[in-house]
Coordinates of C-alpha atoms and ligand atoms in Angstrom, one line a residue:
M209 CA 0.0 0.0 0.0
N210 CA 1.2 3.5 -0.9
F211 CA 0.8 6.4 1.6
T212 CA 1.1 10.1 1.0
I213 CA 0.4 13.2 3.1
K214 CA -1.5 16.2 1.9
S215 CA -3.5 19.1 3.0
G216 CA -6.6 20.5 1.3
N217 CA -10.4 20.7 1.2
P218 CA -12.4 17.4 1.4
E219 CA -15.0 18.5 -1.2
K220 CA -12.2 19.1 -3.8
Q221 CA -10.5 15.6 -3.6
R222 CA -10.8 13.7 -6.8
T223 CA -10.6 10.2 -5.6
A224 CA -12.6 6.9 -5.3
C225 CA -13.4 7.6 -1.6
V226 CA -13.2 10.4 0.9
V227 CA -13.3 9.3 4.6
V228 CA -14.6 11.7 7.3
G229 CA -15.6 11.3 10.9
I230 CA -19.0 11.7 12.5
F231 CA -19.2 12.1 16.3
E232 CA -22.1 11.1 18.6
S233 CA -24.8 12.1 18.2
H234 CA -24.7 13.3 14.7
R235 CA -22.0 15.9 15.4
L236 CA -19.9 16.6 12.3
S237 CA -16.1 16.6 12.3
S238 CA -14.6 19.6 10.6
A239 CA -14.0 17.8 7.4
A240 CA -17.6 16.5 7.5
T241 CA -18.8 20.1 8.2
A242 CA -17.0 21.3 5.1
I243 CA -18.8 18.7 3.0
D244 CA -22.1 19.4 4.6
K245 CA -21.7 23.1 3.6
V246 CA -21.0 22.5 -0.1
S247 CA -23.7 19.9 -0.3
K248 CA -26.3 22.1 1.2
K249 CA -26.8 20.0 4.4
Y250 CA -26.9 16.7 2.5
L251 CA -25.0 15.0 5.4
S252 CA -27.1 16.5 8.2
N253 CA -30.3 15.5 6.4
I254 CA -29.2 11.9 5.9
L255 CA -28.0 11.6 9.5
K256 CA -31.4 12.8 10.7
H257 CA -32.9 9.6 9.1
G258 CA -31.1 7.7 11.8
D259 CA -28.9 5.4 9.7
M260 CA -25.9 6.1 12.0
D261 CA -25.5 8.3 15.0
G262 CA -21.7 8.4 15.3
K263 CA -20.9 5.6 17.6
I264 CA -17.5 3.9 17.2
G265 CA -18.0 0.8 14.9
Q266 CA -20.6 2.5 12.8
S267 CA -20.2 3.7 9.3
L268 CA -22.2 4.8 6.3
L269 CA -21.1 4.7 2.6
L270 CA -22.6 7.4 0.4
H271 CA -22.2 7.9 -3.4
N272 CA -21.9 11.0 -5.5
V273 CA -22.6 13.5 -2.7
P274 CA -23.6 16.8 -4.3
G275 CA -20.8 19.4 -4.5
T276 CA -18.0 17.0 -4.0
S277 CA -15.4 15.6 -6.5
S278 CA -15.1 12.0 -5.2
S279 CA -17.3 9.1 -6.2
R280 CA -17.7 7.9 -2.6
L281 CA -17.9 9.4 0.9
L282 CA -17.4 7.1 3.9
L283 CA -18.8 8.4 7.1
V284 CA -17.1 6.8 10.1
G285 CA -18.4 6.8 13.7
C286 CA -16.0 8.5 16.1
G287 CA -17.9 8.3 19.4
K288 CA -17.9 11.2 21.8
E289 CA -15.7 14.0 20.7
K290 CA -14.4 14.8 24.2
K291 CA -13.6 11.1 24.9
L292 CA -11.5 10.6 21.8
D293 CA -8.3 9.0 23.1
G294 CA -5.6 6.8 21.6
S295 CA -7.5 3.6 21.9
H296 CA -10.7 5.1 20.4
Y297 CA -8.7 6.5 17.5
R298 CA -7.2 3.1 16.9
R299 CA -10.7 1.5 16.8
I300 CA -12.0 4.3 14.5
V301 CA -9.2 3.8 12.0
A302 CA -9.4 0.0 12.1
N303 CA -13.2 0.3 11.4
A304 CA -12.7 2.7 8.6
I305 CA -10.1 0.5 6.8
G306 CA -12.2 -2.6 7.4
K307 CA -15.2 -0.9 5.8
L308 CA -13.1 0.6 3.0
K309 CA -11.9 -2.9 2.1
L310 CA -15.5 -3.9 1.5
T311 CA -16.1 -1.2 -1.1
G312 CA -14.8 -1.3 -4.7
A313 CA -12.4 1.6 -4.0
T314 CA -8.7 1.0 -4.4
E315 CA -7.7 4.4 -3.2
A316 CA -9.0 6.8 -0.6
V317 CA -8.3 10.2 1.0
S318 CA -8.8 10.1 4.8
Y319 CA -9.5 13.0 7.1
L320 CA -9.5 10.9 10.2
S321 CA -5.9 11.9 11.0
E322 CA -7.1 15.4 11.4
L323 CA -9.2 14.5 14.4
N324 CA -8.0 15.8 17.8
V325 CA -6.9 12.9 19.9
K326 CA -6.2 13.3 23.7
D327 CA -2.5 13.5 24.5
R328 CA -1.4 12.4 21.0
D329 CA 0.4 14.4 18.4
G330 CA 0.3 14.4 14.6
Y331 CA 3.3 12.1 14.2
W332 CA 1.5 9.5 16.5
K333 CA -1.8 9.8 14.6
L334 CA -0.3 9.3 11.2
R335 CA 2.1 6.5 12.2
Q336 CA -0.7 4.6 13.9
F337 CA -2.9 5.1 10.8
V338 CA -0.2 3.5 8.6
E339 CA 0.3 0.6 11.1
I340 CA -3.4 -0.1 11.5
S341 CA -4.1 0.1 7.7
Q342 CA -1.3 -2.4 7.0
S343 CA -2.5 -4.6 9.8
V344 CA -6.2 -4.7 8.9
T345 CA -5.4 -5.5 5.3
Y346 CA -2.9 -8.2 6.1
E347 CA -3.6 -11.5 4.6
F348 CA -1.8 -14.9 4.7
R349 CA -2.6 -16.6 1.5
Q350 CA 0.8 -17.9 0.4
L351 CA -0.3 -21.5 0.9
K352 CA -3.5 -21.3 -1.0
S353 CA -3.2 -23.0 -4.4
K354 CA -5.7 -20.5 -6.0
N355 CA -6.2 -16.7 -5.5
K356 CA -2.9 -16.2 -3.7
R357 CA -3.7 -12.5 -3.9
S358 CA -7.2 -11.2 -3.2
K359 CA -8.6 -8.6 -5.6
N360 CA -10.0 -5.2 -4.7
K361 CA -7.0 -4.2 -2.7
I362 CA -6.6 -0.7 -1.3
K363 CA -3.5 0.5 -3.2
K364 CA -3.2 4.1 -2.2
L365 CA -4.1 6.1 0.9
V366 CA -3.8 9.8 1.2
L367 CA -3.7 11.0 4.8
M368 CA -4.7 14.6 5.3
V369 CA -3.2 17.1 7.7
S370 CA -4.9 20.4 8.5
D371 CA -1.7 22.4 8.2
R372 CA 0.8 22.3 5.3
K373 CA 3.7 22.7 7.7
D374 CA 2.9 19.3 9.2
V375 CA 3.7 17.5 6.0
A376 CA 7.4 16.9 6.8
T377 CA 6.6 15.3 10.2
G378 CA 3.9 13.3 8.5
E379 CA 6.3 11.9 6.0
R380 CA 8.6 10.7 8.8
A381 CA 5.5 9.1 10.5
I382 CA 4.7 7.3 7.3
K383 CA 8.3 6.0 6.9
D384 CA 8.4 4.8 10.5
G385 CA 4.9 3.3 10.3
I386 CA 5.8 1.3 7.2
A387 CA 9.0 0.0 8.8
I388 CA 7.1 -1.1 11.9
A389 CA 4.2 -2.6 9.8
N390 CA 6.8 -4.5 7.8
G391 CA 8.2 -5.9 11.0
V392 CA 4.7 -6.9 12.2
A393 CA 3.9 -8.5 8.9
L394 CA 7.1 -10.5 8.9
A395 CA 6.4 -11.7 12.4
R396 CA 2.8 -12.7 11.4
D397 CA 4.0 -14.5 8.3
L398 CA 6.7 -16.5 10.1
A399 CA 4.2 -17.4 12.9
N400 CA 1.4 -18.4 10.6
L401 CA 3.6 -20.8 8.6
P402 CA 3.0 -24.4 9.7
A403 CA 5.6 -26.3 11.5
N404 CA 6.4 -28.6 8.6
I405 CA 7.7 -25.5 6.7
C406 CA 8.8 -23.3 9.5
T407 CA 11.5 -25.5 11.2
P408 CA 14.5 -24.3 13.2
T409 CA 16.5 -24.6 10.0
Y410 CA 14.0 -22.5 8.1
L411 CA 14.2 -19.8 10.7
A412 CA 18.0 -19.8 10.5
E413 CA 17.7 -19.4 6.7
Q414 CA 15.3 -16.5 7.1
A415 CA 17.8 -14.9 9.4
K416 CA 20.6 -15.2 6.9
K417 CA 18.3 -13.8 4.2
L418 CA 17.6 -10.8 6.5
G419 CA 21.4 -10.4 7.0
K420 CA 21.9 -10.3 3.3
S421 CA 19.2 -7.7 2.6
Q422 CA 20.1 -5.4 5.5
K423 CA 23.7 -4.4 5.4
S424 CA 23.6 -3.2 9.0
V425 CA 22.6 -6.7 10.3
K426 CA 25.2 -9.4 10.9
V427 CA 23.8 -12.9 11.3
T428 CA 25.4 -15.9 12.9
V429 CA 23.9 -19.3 13.4
L430 CA 25.2 -21.9 15.8
D431 CA 24.5 -25.6 15.1
E432 CA 24.1 -28.3 17.7
A433 CA 27.8 -29.1 17.8
A434 CA 28.7 -25.5 18.6
M435 CA 26.0 -25.4 21.3
E436 CA 27.3 -28.6 22.8
K437 CA 30.8 -27.0 23.0
L438 CA 29.3 -24.0 24.9
G439 CA 27.6 -26.4 27.3
M440 CA 24.0 -25.7 26.4
G441 CA 22.7 -28.9 27.9
S442 CA 19.4 -27.4 28.8
L443 CA 18.6 -26.2 25.3
L444 CA 19.8 -29.4 23.6
S445 CA 17.7 -31.5 25.9
V446 CA 14.6 -30.1 24.3
S447 CA 15.6 -30.8 20.7
Q448 CA 17.0 -34.3 21.3
G449 CA 13.6 -36.0 20.6
S450 CA 13.2 -34.3 17.3
R451 CA 14.5 -35.0 13.8
Q452 CA 14.9 -31.3 13.4
P453 CA 18.3 -30.0 14.6
A454 CA 18.3 -27.0 17.0
K455 CA 19.8 -23.7 16.0
L456 CA 20.9 -20.6 17.9
I457 CA 20.5 -17.5 15.8
S458 CA 22.0 -14.1 16.5
M459 CA 21.1 -11.0 14.5
E460 CA 23.3 -8.0 15.4
Y461 CA 22.0 -4.7 14.2
K462 CA 24.6 -1.9 14.4
G463 CA 23.2 1.6 14.2
G464 CA 25.0 3.1 17.2
K465 CA 28.7 3.6 18.0
K466 CA 30.9 0.5 17.9
D467 CA 31.4 0.2 21.7
E468 CA 27.8 1.2 22.7
K469 CA 26.1 -1.5 24.7
P470 CA 23.3 -3.2 22.7
F471 CA 19.7 -3.8 23.6
V472 CA 19.3 -7.6 23.4
L473 CA 16.0 -9.3 22.5
V474 CA 15.7 -13.0 23.1
G475 CA 12.8 -14.8 21.4
K476 CA 11.5 -18.3 22.2
G477 CA 11.5 -20.2 18.9
V478 CA 9.8 -23.6 19.5
T479 CA 8.6 -24.3 16.0
F480 CA 6.2 -26.9 17.3
D481 CA 5.5 -27.8 20.9
T482 CA 3.9 -31.3 21.3
G483 CA 4.8 -31.2 25.0
G484 CA 7.4 -34.0 24.4
I485 CA 6.9 -37.1 26.6
S486 CA 4.6 -35.0 28.8
I487 CA 2.5 -34.8 25.7
K488 CA -0.3 -32.3 25.2
P489 CA -4.0 -33.2 24.7
S490 CA -4.9 -33.1 21.0
A491 CA -7.5 -30.3 21.1
A492 CA -6.2 -27.2 19.5
M493 CA -2.7 -28.7 19.4
D494 CA -2.3 -27.1 15.9
E495 CA -1.9 -23.8 17.7
M496 CA 1.4 -24.9 19.1
K497 CA 2.9 -24.0 15.7
Y498 CA 2.7 -20.5 17.2
D499 CA 5.1 -21.4 20.0
M500 CA 7.8 -19.5 18.0
C501 CA 6.0 -16.2 18.2
G502 CA 8.6 -14.8 20.5
A503 CA 11.2 -15.6 17.9
A504 CA 9.0 -14.1 15.1
S505 CA 8.7 -10.9 17.1
V506 CA 12.5 -10.6 17.3
F507 CA 12.8 -11.0 13.6
G508 CA 10.1 -8.3 13.2
A509 CA 11.7 -5.9 15.6
I510 CA 15.2 -6.3 14.0
T511 CA 13.6 -5.7 10.5
A512 CA 11.8 -2.6 11.7
V513 CA 14.8 -1.0 13.5
S514 CA 17.2 -1.7 10.6
E515 CA 14.7 -0.3 8.1
M516 CA 14.3 2.8 10.3
G517 CA 18.1 3.0 10.8
L518 CA 17.8 3.7 14.5
P519 CA 21.0 5.1 16.0
I520 CA 21.4 2.3 18.6
N521 CA 22.8 -1.2 18.7
V522 CA 20.3 -4.1 19.0
V523 CA 20.9 -7.8 19.1
G524 CA 18.3 -10.5 18.4
V525 CA 19.0 -13.9 19.9
V526 CA 16.7 -16.8 18.8
P527 CA 17.1 -20.2 20.3
T528 CA 15.0 -22.5 18.1
V529 CA 14.0 -26.1 18.5
E530 CA 11.1 -28.5 17.9
N531 CA 9.7 -30.2 21.0
M532 CA 8.8 -33.8 20.1
P533 CA 8.4 -37.2 21.9
G534 CA 10.6 -40.1 20.7
G535 CA 13.1 -42.7 21.6
E536 CA 15.7 -40.1 22.4
A537 CA 13.4 -37.6 24.0
T538 CA 13.9 -36.3 27.6
R539 CA 12.1 -38.4 30.3
P540 CA 10.5 -36.7 33.2
G541 CA 13.0 -36.7 36.0
D542 CA 16.0 -36.4 33.7
I543 CA 18.6 -33.9 34.9
Y544 CA 20.7 -31.6 32.6
T545 CA 23.4 -29.0 33.1
S546 CA 22.8 -25.6 31.6
M547 CA 25.4 -23.3 30.1
S548 CA 25.5 -21.4 33.4
G549 CA 26.6 -24.6 35.2
Q550 CA 23.3 -24.8 37.1
T551 CA 21.5 -28.2 37.0
I552 CA 17.9 -28.6 36.1
E553 CA 15.5 -31.5 36.9
V554 CA 13.0 -31.7 34.0
L555 CA 9.8 -32.8 35.8
N556 CA 7.7 -31.9 32.8
T557 CA 9.0 -31.9 29.3
D558 CA 6.2 -29.5 28.3
A559 CA 7.8 -26.7 30.3
E560 CA 10.4 -26.5 27.5
G561 CA 10.4 -22.8 26.7
R562 CA 12.4 -21.9 29.9
L563 CA 14.8 -24.7 29.1
I564 CA 15.9 -23.1 25.8
L565 CA 15.6 -19.5 27.0
C566 CA 17.9 -20.1 30.0
D567 CA 20.8 -21.0 27.8
A568 CA 20.1 -18.3 25.3
L569 CA 20.0 -15.8 28.2
T570 CA 23.4 -17.0 29.5
Y571 CA 24.7 -16.7 26.0
S572 CA 23.5 -13.1 25.8
E573 CA 26.0 -12.1 28.4
K574 CA 28.6 -12.1 25.7
F575 CA 27.1 -9.1 24.1
N576 CA 27.6 -7.0 27.2
P577 CA 24.0 -5.8 27.0
A578 CA 22.4 -2.5 28.1
T579 CA 19.2 -4.5 28.8
V580 CA 17.9 -7.9 27.8
I581 CA 14.2 -8.6 27.1
D582 CA 13.0 -12.1 26.4
I583 CA 9.8 -12.7 24.6
A584 CA 8.0 -16.0 24.9
T585 CA 4.7 -17.9 24.5
L586 CA 5.7 -19.4 27.8
T587 CA 2.7 -20.3 30.0
G588 CA -1.0 -21.2 29.6
S589 CA -1.5 -19.6 33.0
C590 CA -0.7 -16.2 31.5
V591 CA -3.7 -16.6 29.1
I592 CA -5.8 -17.4 32.2
A593 CA -4.5 -14.4 34.1
L594 CA -4.5 -11.7 31.5
G595 CA -6.4 -13.0 28.5
K596 CA -5.6 -11.7 25.0
H597 CA -5.3 -8.0 25.8
A598 CA -2.1 -7.7 27.8
S599 CA 1.2 -9.5 27.7
G600 CA 2.6 -10.5 31.0
L601 CA 5.7 -8.6 32.1
L602 CA 8.2 -9.6 34.8
S603 CA 11.5 -7.9 35.5
N604 CA 14.4 -7.6 37.8
N605 CA 14.6 -3.8 37.2
D606 CA 11.7 -1.4 37.8
S607 CA 12.9 1.3 35.5
L608 CA 13.2 -1.1 32.6
A609 CA 9.8 -2.5 33.4
K610 CA 8.4 1.1 33.4
N611 CA 9.9 1.8 30.0
I612 CA 8.4 -1.3 28.5
L613 CA 4.9 -0.5 30.0
D614 CA 5.1 3.0 28.6
A615 CA 6.0 1.7 25.1
G616 CA 3.0 -0.6 25.4
E617 CA 0.7 2.2 26.3
S618 CA 1.8 4.4 23.5
T619 CA 1.4 1.7 20.8
G620 CA -1.7 0.1 22.2
D621 CA 0.3 -3.1 22.4
R622 CA 0.1 -3.3 26.2
A623 CA 1.7 -5.3 29.0
W624 CA 0.8 -5.8 32.6
Q625 CA 3.4 -6.3 35.3
L626 CA 3.3 -9.3 37.7
P627 CA 5.5 -9.6 40.8
L628 CA 8.8 -11.5 40.8
W629 CA 9.1 -11.7 44.6
D630 CA 11.6 -14.1 46.3
E631 CA 8.7 -15.8 48.1
Y632 CA 7.8 -17.6 44.8
Q633 CA 11.3 -19.0 44.2
H634 CA 11.0 -22.0 46.5
Q635 CA 8.3 -23.4 44.3
I636 CA 10.9 -24.5 41.9
D637 CA 13.2 -26.2 44.5
S638 CA 14.3 -29.7 43.5
P639 CA 15.6 -32.4 45.9
F640 CA 18.0 -33.7 43.2
A641 CA 19.2 -30.8 41.1
D642 CA 19.7 -27.0 41.6
M643 CA 16.1 -26.4 40.4
A644 CA 13.1 -28.1 38.8
N645 CA 11.6 -26.8 35.6
I646 CA 8.1 -26.5 37.0
G647 CA 6.7 -24.9 40.1
G648 CA 3.2 -26.4 40.6
R649 CA -0.3 -25.1 39.8
E650 CA -0.1 -21.8 41.6
A651 CA 1.3 -18.7 39.9
G652 CA 2.6 -20.5 36.8
T653 CA 3.6 -17.4 34.9
I654 CA 5.5 -16.1 37.9
T655 CA 7.4 -19.4 38.6
A656 CA 8.4 -19.6 35.0
A657 CA 9.9 -16.1 35.3
C658 CA 11.5 -17.2 38.6
F659 CA 13.2 -19.9 36.7
L660 CA 14.5 -17.5 34.1
S661 CA 15.6 -15.0 36.8
R662 CA 18.2 -17.4 37.9
F663 CA 20.0 -16.9 34.6
T664 CA 19.7 -13.1 34.4
K665 CA 21.5 -11.9 37.5
K666 CA 24.2 -10.2 35.5
F667 CA 22.1 -7.7 33.6
K668 CA 18.9 -5.6 33.6
W669 CA 16.3 -8.1 32.3
A670 CA 12.6 -8.2 31.6
H671 CA 10.5 -11.1 30.5
L672 CA 7.4 -10.8 28.3
D673 CA 4.9 -13.7 28.4
I674 CA 3.0 -13.4 25.1
A675 CA 1.0 -16.7 25.3
G676 CA -2.3 -14.7 25.2
T677 CA -1.4 -11.9 22.8
A678 CA 0.7 -13.4 20.0
W679 CA -2.2 -15.1 18.2
L680 CA -6.0 -15.1 18.0
T681 CA -8.4 -18.0 17.8
G682 CA -11.9 -18.0 16.4
K683 CA -13.0 -16.0 13.3
N684 CA -9.8 -13.9 13.3
K685 CA -7.6 -16.9 13.7
G686 CA -3.9 -16.1 13.2
A687 CA -0.8 -14.4 14.4
T688 CA -1.1 -10.8 15.6
G689 CA 2.5 -9.7 15.3
R690 CA 2.5 -8.6 18.9
P691 CA 4.6 -7.4 20.6
V692 CA 6.6 -6.0 17.7
P693 CA 5.0 -2.5 18.1
M694 CA 5.9 -2.4 21.8
L695 CA 9.4 -3.6 21.3
V696 CA 10.2 -1.2 18.5
Q697 CA 8.7 1.7 20.5
Y698 CA 10.8 0.7 23.5
L699 CA 13.9 0.9 21.2
I700 CA 12.8 4.2 19.6
D701 CA 12.5 5.7 23.1
R702 CA 16.1 4.7 23.8
C703 CA 17.4 6.8 21.0
D704 CA 17.3 10.2 22.6
Ligands
BES300 N1 4.0 -23.2 24.8 C1 3.4 -23.6 26.0 C2 2.6 -22.5 26.7 C3 1.2 -22.2 26.0 C4 0.2 -23.1 26.1 C5 1.0 -21.0 25.4 C6 -1.0 -22.8 25.6 C7 -0.2 -20.7 24.8 C8 -1.2 -21.6 24.9 C9 4.5 -24.0 27.0 O1 5.6 -24.6 26.5 C10 3.8 -24.9 28.0 O2 3.5 -26.0 27.6 N2 3.7 -24.5 29.2 C11 3.1 -25.3 30.2 C12 4.0 -25.2 31.5 C13 3.6 -26.2 32.5 C14 4.0 -27.6 32.1 C15 4.4 -25.8 33.8 C16 1.7 -24.8 30.5 O3 1.5 -23.6 30.5 O4 0.8 -25.6 30.7
MN301 MN1 5.3 -26.7 26.3
ZN302 ZN1 6.0 -24.2 24.6

């Protein structure tokens, strides 16, 4: 999709569709007012008929409105004008694009970015517009044998600003928005691919491809022999039941000074999680192809920051394995030594995410990180606790946690912090090893983080449990690309 910024009168736009806002109840936005004027109250009269009253979610498509130069006019409900905040704006834009998709228009001129949004500036409104448009029109059709591309695509969107001097900021917002949207789309594509295609080896190949296309990204891939040498017994214990060899991928983006400490992102890349010998029940097991969404978000974030050329250093680390049962698979009760030297009793082979992350976290020490954030579809209990709206956040550093929460607020890709108190640590005590890999039924998300915290003592660290947010079920089934927007915003905020 192509985006441009312009300023000008809504009635004069020669286009397939002009998009303007209507507030509750029947109050016209300034763009709608202008059209109402030239059309001799055409809009006010239609709204009086009661077809829409301006609530968010509503819309009305009109054709050939008198006095205008466009073939269509899409009225979009914007709710109460005084209540228009960031989250309302996001819903308004998503609704507008969703409705636009249903029309025959392949281009449109939108005045929604001119709406006043509480505590948000022009840059934010325009960047969000781009991200939301790309996200709403995203499709995953590459594995359909017919109609790989859907017709009637929106090809061009013109975003209007009320003042000509805002055009330059607007153009920057579009550039950044496209980079982030590309990162989100890559994360969604990788995650939506089935596990027979998206294997650890496939992910390693995609990383190398990224390294070739982005000059500023250096990619290295460790194979099992190299990991063995480093002592990654915990990570390798997960892949040993699978035919697919494990990989450890590093993607180093250099946008800052050579000796500047990097921000490290570590993403769980379990390309399929059967549970191993502690095998999962069959219902919805297909969704365990999404158990590499943390890894996908790291690919997405590295893509976005390198496209934006952010002036910082960022390293993506992706431990990737397939968790299968088999003659060589880990048995419950087996004990392994991690790269840190700490020993782990594997009481449940389905708690495998932490087993690969702990070695990847120890490995991250070598980058001398400013901060380390791991991202993982780690626990079913996080879905029970927070549902699909917030990712779980746990951290050993409150200011890092605050920065992540803020990035989530500003992008609408939110997290909620859970405690990481010492009192929970004893739940993972083991009589035979330094720790067990499970901590019982209570506080499953917290005890998983407690486990990871034993491998992150040397740096500022935060853990994002994205089990509830990374994909949707039901009619919108598929990967969301979360938390790419939050991660990239966190990194943008580190640039000044
Ligand atoms: N990948 C799963 C977590 C998961 C399950 C995410 C369902 C989203 C939906 C993870 O590897 C896992 O199996 N966790 C176990 C841990 C338990 C054995 C301590 C869980 O949450 O049940
Ligand atoms: Mn599991
Ligand atoms: Zn898993």
